[in-house]
Amino acid sequence: MSGEGHVFHPSVLREYDIRGIVGKTLGPLDAHAIGRAYGTLVQRKGGNVIALGYDGRLSSPELTEAVTEGLVSTGAHVKRVGLGPTPMLYYAIKHLGADAGIMVTGSHNPSDHNGFKMALSGGPVYGDAILAIGEIAGGGHYAAGPGKIEDFDIQDAYVERLLKDYLGPRPLKIVWDSGNGASGEILRRLTAKLPGEHILLFDEIDGRFPNHHPDPTVPENLVDLQKAVAESGADIGIGFDGDGDRIGAIDGTGRIIWGDQLLAIYAREVLATHPGETIIADVKASQILYDEIARLGGKPLMWKTGHSLIKAKMAETGSPLAGEMSGHIFFADKWYGFDDALYCGVRLASLVSLASKSLASIADELPKVFNTPETRFEVEAARKFEVIREVKARLAAVEGITVNDIDGVRVNTPDGWWLARASNTQEVLVARAESATLDGLERLKALLKEQLSLSGISPPAGF
Ligand SMILES: [Zn+2]
């Protein structure tokens, strides 16, 4: 059926999700069109049952209502699970036997942003599928029919499933920080049943994020967690992003255990029961991780950054574990292959308890390297992919240097490696460098800065 088309703000339909600034680039009319277009897309793929959830942002209820109306108008059977983290919605797709799901969430973005993450029962919705949503809406080619709405409370079922994979014999003291994000209520129910002692920070769901921003990959957002771990003498600190699909962790000494280190730690446990299998990480991850996977007898696979891309690669290779530097970690070992930071928290607590040693000692067993955090270099939108092509062309024939161009350029020299890649979500180049020695790291940073400055890009202060 055809009708009047809907045109989205050009910035809203993105590579991995739909996202905008509420009242400026995204509003209820857009949400309604997304519901109609997504309901149509799901029907074209042979499905009709769509699970729907929303995060704790102030704009989420209104957008959820509009997307619900849109979905129902296409004839979809909408199974609403209410307020919760994004992984609870992914779980709902499995638990409620839905064909697809849609989550109203702004993830870790500022409080006036919001958006939609979508999944089909077989995998993520991204790239071409998001473009298809734009096309269906643009042409007004929506399906129509009598739909229906049903409400479900799956919180206890989800918590029970999370708890099932906690095998720890030794009680731990753990501080959890959900940053006033959407995982707060689930976290309360989970920690009430999880063995050990649990201290909860900022578990009130509050879309204004009054304490700190809910993004655990930024060190300043982990300061409260570090303080609480130190004051309470806790074994571990675990933080979540705004919608609970990314994890941040600190050990009992207050050190940040980054996403790639966590993955190396999880890989031991997973490869013990999945010998020789493929473990995937993104191009930002440390060489330590790839070496550790190989040392453990697994097959390391470096892949493009982006949670949807990693999830798709995981399904393709049958990998039991994958992850990103950003803290999106995907277990298909005992779990469903989606990124669930609450589940990652349970698995971390379980393995530390089973190990009868501290997370700090486990992390210390990994080789020492010197590396930079992810660093952002500002770039004009029109130039960001071009700059990467220029760097690649300049380095192609340089002796002693190899360039991996799977996503941006990951440049290997005798000193180690550095990465520069164009972000799909921001007007920046993301860079990182890593070496076994401090001198080596300085040489890598100098080469990286030289290459970017040849393309007119200056480094941020202090890099
Ligand atoms: Zn998130």
Coordinates of C-alpha atoms and ligand atoms in Angstrom, one line a residue:
M1 CA 0.0 0.0 0.0
S2 CA 1.3 3.5 -0.8
G3 CA 0.7 6.7 1.1
E4 CA 2.4 9.9 1.9
G5 CA 6.2 9.5 2.2
H6 CA 8.3 10.6 5.2
V7 CA 11.7 12.2 4.9
F8 CA 14.1 11.8 7.8
H9 CA 16.8 14.4 8.7
P10 CA 19.8 13.4 6.7
S11 CA 21.9 12.7 9.8
V12 CA 19.4 10.3 11.4
L13 CA 19.8 7.0 9.4
R14 CA 23.2 5.8 10.3
E15 CA 25.4 2.7 9.7
Y16 CA 24.5 0.8 12.8
D17 CA 21.3 2.4 14.1
I18 CA 18.9 5.3 13.8
R19 CA 19.8 8.2 16.0
G20 CA 19.2 11.9 16.4
I21 CA 18.7 14.9 18.7
V22 CA 15.2 15.0 20.1
G23 CA 13.2 18.0 19.0
K24 CA 15.9 19.0 16.4
T25 CA 16.6 16.0 14.1
L26 CA 14.3 13.3 15.6
G27 CA 10.8 13.4 17.0
P28 CA 7.5 11.4 17.3
L29 CA 6.7 11.8 13.6
D30 CA 10.0 10.1 12.8
A31 CA 9.3 7.4 15.3
H32 CA 5.9 6.8 13.8
A33 CA 7.4 6.5 10.3
I34 CA 10.2 4.2 11.7
G35 CA 7.5 1.9 13.2
R36 CA 5.6 1.8 9.9
A37 CA 8.7 1.2 7.8
Y38 CA 10.2 -1.4 10.2
G39 CA 6.9 -3.3 10.5
T40 CA 6.8 -3.4 6.7
L41 CA 10.5 -4.5 6.4
V42 CA 9.9 -7.3 9.0
Q43 CA 6.9 -8.5 7.0
R44 CA 8.8 -8.5 3.8
K45 CA 11.3 -10.8 5.5
G46 CA 8.5 -13.2 6.5
G47 CA 8.0 -12.1 10.1
N48 CA 5.3 -10.3 12.1
V49 CA 6.0 -10.5 15.8
I50 CA 8.1 -7.6 17.0
A51 CA 9.4 -7.1 20.6
L52 CA 9.7 -3.5 21.7
G53 CA 11.6 -1.9 24.7
Y54 CA 12.8 1.5 25.7
D55 CA 15.6 3.0 27.9
G56 CA 15.3 5.6 30.7
R57 CA 15.6 8.8 28.6
L58 CA 13.0 11.4 29.2
S59 CA 12.0 11.3 25.5
S60 CA 11.8 7.5 25.3
P61 CA 8.1 7.0 26.4
E62 CA 6.8 9.4 23.8
L63 CA 8.9 8.0 21.0
T64 CA 7.9 4.5 22.1
E65 CA 4.2 5.3 21.9
A66 CA 4.7 6.7 18.3
V67 CA 6.8 3.7 17.2
T68 CA 4.2 1.4 18.6
E69 CA 1.4 3.0 16.7
G70 CA 3.4 2.8 13.5
L71 CA 4.2 -0.9 14.0
V72 CA 0.6 -1.8 14.8
S73 CA -0.7 0.0 11.7
T74 CA 1.3 -2.4 9.5
G75 CA -0.5 -5.4 11.1
A76 CA 2.4 -6.3 13.4
H77 CA 2.0 -8.1 16.7
V78 CA 3.9 -5.9 19.1
K79 CA 5.2 -7.5 22.3
R80 CA 6.1 -4.7 24.7
V81 CA 8.6 -5.4 27.4
G82 CA 8.8 -1.9 28.8
L83 CA 11.7 0.0 30.4
G84 CA 15.1 -1.8 30.6
P85 CA 18.5 -2.3 29.0
T86 CA 19.0 -3.0 25.3
P87 CA 20.2 -6.6 26.0
M88 CA 16.9 -7.3 27.8
L89 CA 15.1 -6.5 24.5
Y90 CA 17.5 -8.8 22.6
Y91 CA 16.7 -11.5 25.2
A92 CA 13.0 -10.8 24.7
I93 CA 13.3 -11.6 21.0
K94 CA 14.5 -15.1 22.0
H95 CA 12.3 -15.5 25.1
L96 CA 9.1 -14.4 23.5
G97 CA 9.7 -16.0 20.1
A98 CA 9.6 -12.7 18.2
D99 CA 10.8 -12.3 14.6
A100 CA 12.4 -9.0 15.3
G101 CA 12.9 -6.3 17.9
I102 CA 13.2 -2.6 18.2
M103 CA 14.7 -0.7 21.2
V104 CA 14.2 3.0 21.7
T105 CA 17.5 4.1 23.1
G106 CA 20.1 6.8 22.9
S107 CA 22.7 4.4 24.3
H108 CA 25.7 6.3 25.8
N109 CA 24.9 9.6 24.0
P110 CA 24.0 12.9 25.6
S111 CA 20.6 13.1 27.4
D112 CA 18.9 15.0 24.6
H113 CA 19.8 12.4 22.0
N114 CA 17.7 9.3 21.3
G115 CA 17.4 6.6 18.7
F116 CA 16.5 3.1 17.7
K117 CA 18.5 -0.2 17.7
M118 CA 16.9 -2.9 15.7
A119 CA 17.4 -6.7 15.4
L120 CA 15.9 -9.5 13.5
S121 CA 15.8 -13.0 15.1
G122 CA 18.7 -14.0 12.9
G123 CA 21.0 -11.0 13.5
P124 CA 21.5 -7.3 13.6
V125 CA 19.8 -4.7 11.4
Y126 CA 22.4 -2.3 9.9
G127 CA 23.7 -0.8 6.6
D128 CA 21.5 -1.7 3.7
A129 CA 18.6 -2.7 6.0
I130 CA 18.6 0.8 7.6
L131 CA 18.7 2.3 4.1
A132 CA 15.7 0.2 3.2
I133 CA 13.8 1.7 6.2
G134 CA 14.6 5.1 4.8
E135 CA 13.4 4.0 1.3
I136 CA 10.1 2.4 2.6
A137 CA 9.3 5.6 4.6
G138 CA 10.4 7.9 1.7
G139 CA 8.0 6.2 -0.7
G140 CA 5.3 5.7 1.8
H141 CA 5.1 2.0 0.8
Y142 CA 3.9 0.8 4.1
A143 CA 2.2 -2.5 4.8
A144 CA -1.2 -2.1 6.5
G145 CA -3.4 -4.5 8.5
P146 CA -5.0 -5.1 11.9
G147 CA -2.1 -5.4 14.4
K148 CA -2.1 -6.0 18.1
I149 CA -0.2 -5.0 21.3
E150 CA 0.6 -7.3 24.2
D151 CA 2.5 -6.3 27.3
F152 CA 5.0 -8.7 29.0
D153 CA 7.1 -8.4 32.2
I154 CA 10.2 -10.5 31.4
Q155 CA 12.5 -8.9 34.0
D156 CA 12.5 -11.9 36.4
A157 CA 12.9 -14.4 33.6
Y158 CA 15.9 -12.4 32.2
V159 CA 17.5 -12.1 35.7
E160 CA 17.1 -15.9 36.2
R161 CA 18.7 -16.6 32.9
L162 CA 21.6 -14.2 33.7
L163 CA 22.2 -15.9 37.1
K164 CA 22.3 -19.4 35.5
D165 CA 25.8 -18.9 34.3
Y166 CA 27.3 -17.7 37.6
L167 CA 29.4 -20.7 38.8
G168 CA 31.5 -18.9 41.4
P169 CA 32.2 -20.8 44.7
R170 CA 34.0 -17.9 46.4
P171 CA 32.0 -14.9 47.5
L172 CA 33.2 -11.6 46.1
K173 CA 32.6 -8.0 47.0
I174 CA 31.6 -6.1 43.8
V175 CA 30.7 -2.5 43.1
W176 CA 28.3 -1.9 40.2
D177 CA 27.7 1.4 38.5
S178 CA 24.9 1.7 36.0
G179 CA 25.3 5.5 35.7
N180 CA 21.6 6.1 36.1
G181 CA 21.2 4.2 32.9
A182 CA 18.5 1.7 31.9
S183 CA 20.1 -1.3 33.6
G184 CA 19.4 -0.1 37.1
E185 CA 16.3 -2.1 38.0
I186 CA 17.7 -5.3 36.5
L187 CA 20.9 -4.7 38.4
R188 CA 19.0 -4.5 41.7
R189 CA 17.2 -7.7 41.0
L190 CA 20.3 -9.5 39.8
T191 CA 22.5 -8.5 42.7
A192 CA 19.8 -9.4 45.2
K193 CA 20.2 -13.0 44.1
L194 CA 23.9 -13.2 43.1
P195 CA 26.1 -14.6 45.8
G196 CA 28.6 -12.2 47.5
E197 CA 28.3 -8.6 48.7
H198 CA 27.2 -6.0 46.2
I199 CA 27.4 -2.2 46.3
L200 CA 25.2 -0.3 43.8
L201 CA 26.0 3.1 42.5
F202 CA 23.5 5.3 40.6
D203 CA 21.0 2.5 40.1
E204 CA 18.1 4.9 39.9
I205 CA 17.1 5.2 36.3
D206 CA 17.3 8.9 35.5
G207 CA 17.5 10.1 31.9
R208 CA 19.2 13.3 32.9
F209 CA 22.3 11.4 34.1
P210 CA 22.8 13.6 37.1
N211 CA 26.0 11.9 38.4
H212 CA 28.3 11.1 35.6
H213 CA 27.8 10.4 31.9
P214 CA 26.9 6.7 31.3
D215 CA 29.9 5.8 29.1
P216 CA 32.4 3.5 30.9
T217 CA 35.0 3.7 28.1
V218 CA 35.8 7.3 29.2
P219 CA 38.1 7.2 32.3
E220 CA 36.5 10.2 34.0
N221 CA 33.2 8.3 34.1
L222 CA 34.9 5.5 36.1
V223 CA 36.2 7.8 38.9
D224 CA 33.2 7.2 41.2
L225 CA 33.5 3.4 40.7
Q226 CA 37.2 3.5 41.4
K227 CA 36.6 5.5 44.6
A228 CA 33.9 3.1 45.8
V229 CA 36.1 0.1 45.1
A230 CA 38.9 1.6 47.1
E231 CA 36.7 2.7 50.0
S232 CA 34.9 -0.7 50.3
G233 CA 37.9 -2.9 49.5
A234 CA 35.9 -4.5 46.7
D235 CA 37.3 -7.2 44.4
I236 CA 35.9 -5.8 41.2
G237 CA 34.1 -2.7 39.9
I238 CA 31.8 -3.0 37.0
G239 CA 30.2 -0.2 35.0
F240 CA 27.6 -0.1 32.2
D241 CA 26.8 2.4 29.5
G242 CA 23.3 4.1 29.3
D243 CA 21.6 1.1 27.7
G244 CA 23.6 -1.7 29.2
D245 CA 25.2 -3.2 26.1
R246 CA 28.8 -2.0 26.9
I247 CA 30.8 -2.9 30.0
G248 CA 33.6 -1.2 31.8
A249 CA 35.6 -2.9 34.5
I250 CA 38.2 -2.0 37.1
D251 CA 40.2 -4.4 39.3
G252 CA 40.6 -4.3 43.1
T253 CA 43.6 -1.9 42.7
G254 CA 41.6 0.6 40.8
R255 CA 43.1 -0.1 37.4
I256 CA 40.9 0.0 34.3
I257 CA 40.6 -3.3 32.6
W258 CA 39.9 -2.3 29.0
G259 CA 37.6 -4.1 26.6
D260 CA 40.5 -6.0 24.8
Q261 CA 42.0 -7.1 28.1
L262 CA 38.6 -8.3 29.3
L263 CA 38.2 -10.3 26.0
A264 CA 41.6 -11.9 26.6
I265 CA 40.5 -12.9 30.1
Y266 CA 37.2 -14.3 28.9
A267 CA 39.0 -16.1 26.0
R268 CA 40.7 -18.5 28.4
E269 CA 37.5 -19.7 29.9
V270 CA 35.7 -19.9 26.5
L271 CA 38.6 -21.7 24.6
A272 CA 38.8 -24.3 27.4
T273 CA 35.4 -25.6 26.3
H274 CA 35.6 -24.5 22.6
P275 CA 39.2 -25.5 21.7
G276 CA 40.5 -24.2 18.4
E277 CA 37.6 -21.9 17.7
T278 CA 37.6 -18.4 16.3
I279 CA 37.5 -15.4 18.6
I280 CA 36.9 -12.0 17.0
A281 CA 38.0 -8.5 18.0
D282 CA 38.0 -5.2 16.3
V283 CA 41.0 -3.4 14.7
K284 CA 41.4 -1.2 17.8
A285 CA 42.3 -4.2 20.0
S286 CA 45.8 -4.8 21.4
Q287 CA 48.2 -7.3 19.7
I288 CA 48.3 -8.9 23.2
L289 CA 44.8 -10.1 22.7
Y290 CA 45.4 -11.7 19.3
D291 CA 48.6 -13.3 20.6
E292 CA 46.8 -14.6 23.7
I293 CA 44.0 -16.2 21.6
A294 CA 46.6 -17.9 19.5
R295 CA 48.6 -19.0 22.5
L296 CA 45.4 -20.6 23.9
G297 CA 45.0 -22.5 20.7
G298 CA 42.2 -20.4 19.3
K299 CA 41.9 -18.7 16.0
P300 CA 42.2 -14.9 16.4
L301 CA 40.3 -12.9 13.8
M302 CA 40.6 -9.1 13.4
W303 CA 37.5 -7.5 12.1
K304 CA 35.9 -4.1 11.5
T305 CA 34.8 -1.9 14.4
G306 CA 31.0 -1.6 14.8
H307 CA 28.8 -3.8 17.0
S308 CA 26.5 -4.8 14.1
L309 CA 29.5 -5.8 11.9
I310 CA 31.1 -7.9 14.7
K311 CA 27.8 -9.6 15.4
A312 CA 27.3 -10.5 11.8
K313 CA 30.9 -11.8 11.4
M314 CA 30.4 -13.9 14.6
A315 CA 27.3 -15.5 13.1
E316 CA 29.2 -16.2 9.9
T317 CA 32.2 -17.9 11.5
G318 CA 30.3 -19.6 14.4
S319 CA 32.6 -17.9 16.8
P320 CA 31.8 -18.4 20.6
L321 CA 33.2 -15.0 21.7
A322 CA 33.8 -11.6 20.1
G323 CA 34.3 -8.1 21.3
E324 CA 35.3 -4.5 20.8
M325 CA 37.6 -2.2 22.6
S326 CA 34.5 -0.1 23.2
G327 CA 33.2 -2.7 25.7
H328 CA 30.6 -4.4 23.4
I329 CA 31.4 -8.0 24.2
F330 CA 29.4 -10.9 22.7
F331 CA 29.2 -14.3 24.2
A332 CA 27.8 -17.1 22.0
D333 CA 29.3 -19.6 24.6
K334 CA 26.3 -20.5 26.7
W335 CA 24.6 -17.2 25.7
Y336 CA 22.9 -15.9 22.5
G337 CA 25.6 -14.0 20.7
F338 CA 24.4 -10.5 21.5
D339 CA 26.2 -7.8 23.5
D340 CA 25.0 -7.9 27.0
A341 CA 27.0 -6.0 29.6
L342 CA 25.0 -7.5 32.5
Y343 CA 25.8 -11.0 31.3
C344 CA 29.5 -10.0 30.8
G345 CA 29.5 -8.7 34.4
V346 CA 28.1 -12.1 35.6
R347 CA 30.7 -14.0 33.6
L348 CA 33.5 -11.8 34.9
A349 CA 32.4 -12.2 38.5
S350 CA 32.1 -16.0 38.0
L351 CA 35.5 -16.5 36.5
V352 CA 37.3 -14.4 39.2
S353 CA 35.5 -16.3 41.9
L354 CA 36.4 -19.6 40.2
A355 CA 40.0 -18.5 39.7
S356 CA 40.6 -18.1 43.5
K357 CA 42.9 -15.1 42.6
S358 CA 42.2 -11.5 42.1
L359 CA 41.2 -9.9 38.8
A360 CA 44.4 -7.8 39.2
S361 CA 46.6 -10.9 39.2
I362 CA 44.7 -12.4 36.3
A363 CA 45.3 -9.2 34.3
D364 CA 49.0 -9.1 35.4
E365 CA 49.5 -12.5 33.7
L366 CA 49.0 -10.8 30.3
P367 CA 52.2 -9.5 28.7
K368 CA 53.0 -5.8 29.4
V369 CA 52.8 -3.3 26.6
F370 CA 52.7 0.4 26.3
N371 CA 49.7 1.8 24.4
T372 CA 47.6 4.9 24.0
P373 CA 43.9 5.0 24.6
E374 CA 41.6 5.6 21.7
T375 CA 42.4 9.2 20.6
R376 CA 40.2 11.3 18.4
F377 CA 41.6 13.6 15.7
E378 CA 39.1 16.0 14.3
V379 CA 38.5 15.8 10.5
E380 CA 36.1 17.3 8.0
A381 CA 33.3 14.8 7.1
A382 CA 34.1 15.0 3.4
R383 CA 37.8 14.2 4.0
K384 CA 37.7 11.5 6.6
F385 CA 37.8 8.4 4.3
E386 CA 40.1 10.2 1.8
V387 CA 42.7 10.9 4.5
I388 CA 42.9 7.1 5.3
R389 CA 43.3 6.3 1.6
E390 CA 46.1 8.9 1.4
V391 CA 47.9 7.4 4.4
K392 CA 47.6 3.9 2.9
A393 CA 48.9 5.0 -0.5
R394 CA 51.9 6.7 1.1
L395 CA 52.9 3.7 3.3
A396 CA 52.2 1.0 0.7
A397 CA 55.7 0.7 -0.6
V398 CA 57.7 1.6 2.6
E399 CA 60.1 -1.1 3.6
G400 CA 59.7 -2.7 7.0
I401 CA 56.0 -1.5 7.2
T402 CA 53.0 -3.6 6.6
V403 CA 49.5 -2.1 6.3
N404 CA 46.3 -4.0 7.2
D405 CA 43.3 -2.1 5.6
I406 CA 40.4 -4.2 6.9
D407 CA 39.0 -1.0 8.6
G408 CA 41.1 2.1 8.3
V409 CA 44.9 1.5 8.3
R410 CA 46.5 -0.7 11.0
V411 CA 50.2 -0.1 10.4
N412 CA 52.8 -2.6 11.7
T413 CA 56.4 -1.6 12.1
P414 CA 59.3 -3.4 14.0
D415 CA 58.2 -1.2 17.0
G416 CA 54.6 -2.4 17.2
W417 CA 51.5 -1.0 15.5
W418 CA 49.3 2.0 15.1
L419 CA 45.8 2.5 13.8
A420 CA 44.0 5.3 12.1
R421 CA 40.4 4.8 11.0
A422 CA 37.5 7.0 10.1
S423 CA 34.6 6.8 12.6
N424 CA 31.3 5.9 11.2
T425 CA 29.4 7.8 13.8
Q426 CA 31.4 11.0 14.3
E427 CA 33.5 13.5 12.3
V428 CA 36.8 12.1 13.7
L429 CA 39.6 9.8 12.9
V430 CA 40.2 7.4 15.7
A431 CA 43.9 6.5 16.4
R432 CA 45.8 4.2 18.7
A433 CA 49.4 3.0 19.0
E434 CA 51.0 0.2 20.9
S435 CA 54.6 -1.0 21.5
A436 CA 56.5 -3.3 23.8
T437 CA 58.7 -0.3 24.8
L438 CA 58.1 3.3 25.7
D439 CA 60.7 4.5 23.0
G440 CA 58.9 2.3 20.5
L441 CA 55.6 3.9 21.4
E442 CA 57.0 7.4 20.9
R443 CA 58.4 6.4 17.4
L444 CA 55.0 5.0 16.5
K445 CA 53.2 8.1 17.6
A446 CA 55.6 10.3 15.7
L447 CA 55.0 8.3 12.5
L448 CA 51.3 8.4 13.0
K449 CA 51.3 12.2 13.5
E450 CA 53.6 12.7 10.5
Q451 CA 51.3 10.7 8.3
L452 CA 48.2 12.5 9.4
S453 CA 49.8 16.0 9.2
L454 CA 50.8 15.2 5.6
S455 CA 47.1 15.0 5.0
G456 CA 46.4 18.2 6.9
I457 CA 45.2 16.7 10.2
S458 CA 46.5 18.0 13.5
P459 CA 46.7 15.9 16.7
P460 CA 44.6 16.8 19.8
A461 CA 46.6 18.5 22.6
G462 CA 48.8 16.2 24.5
F463 CA 49.0 13.4 22.0
Ligands
ZN1 ZN 25.0 1.1 24.5

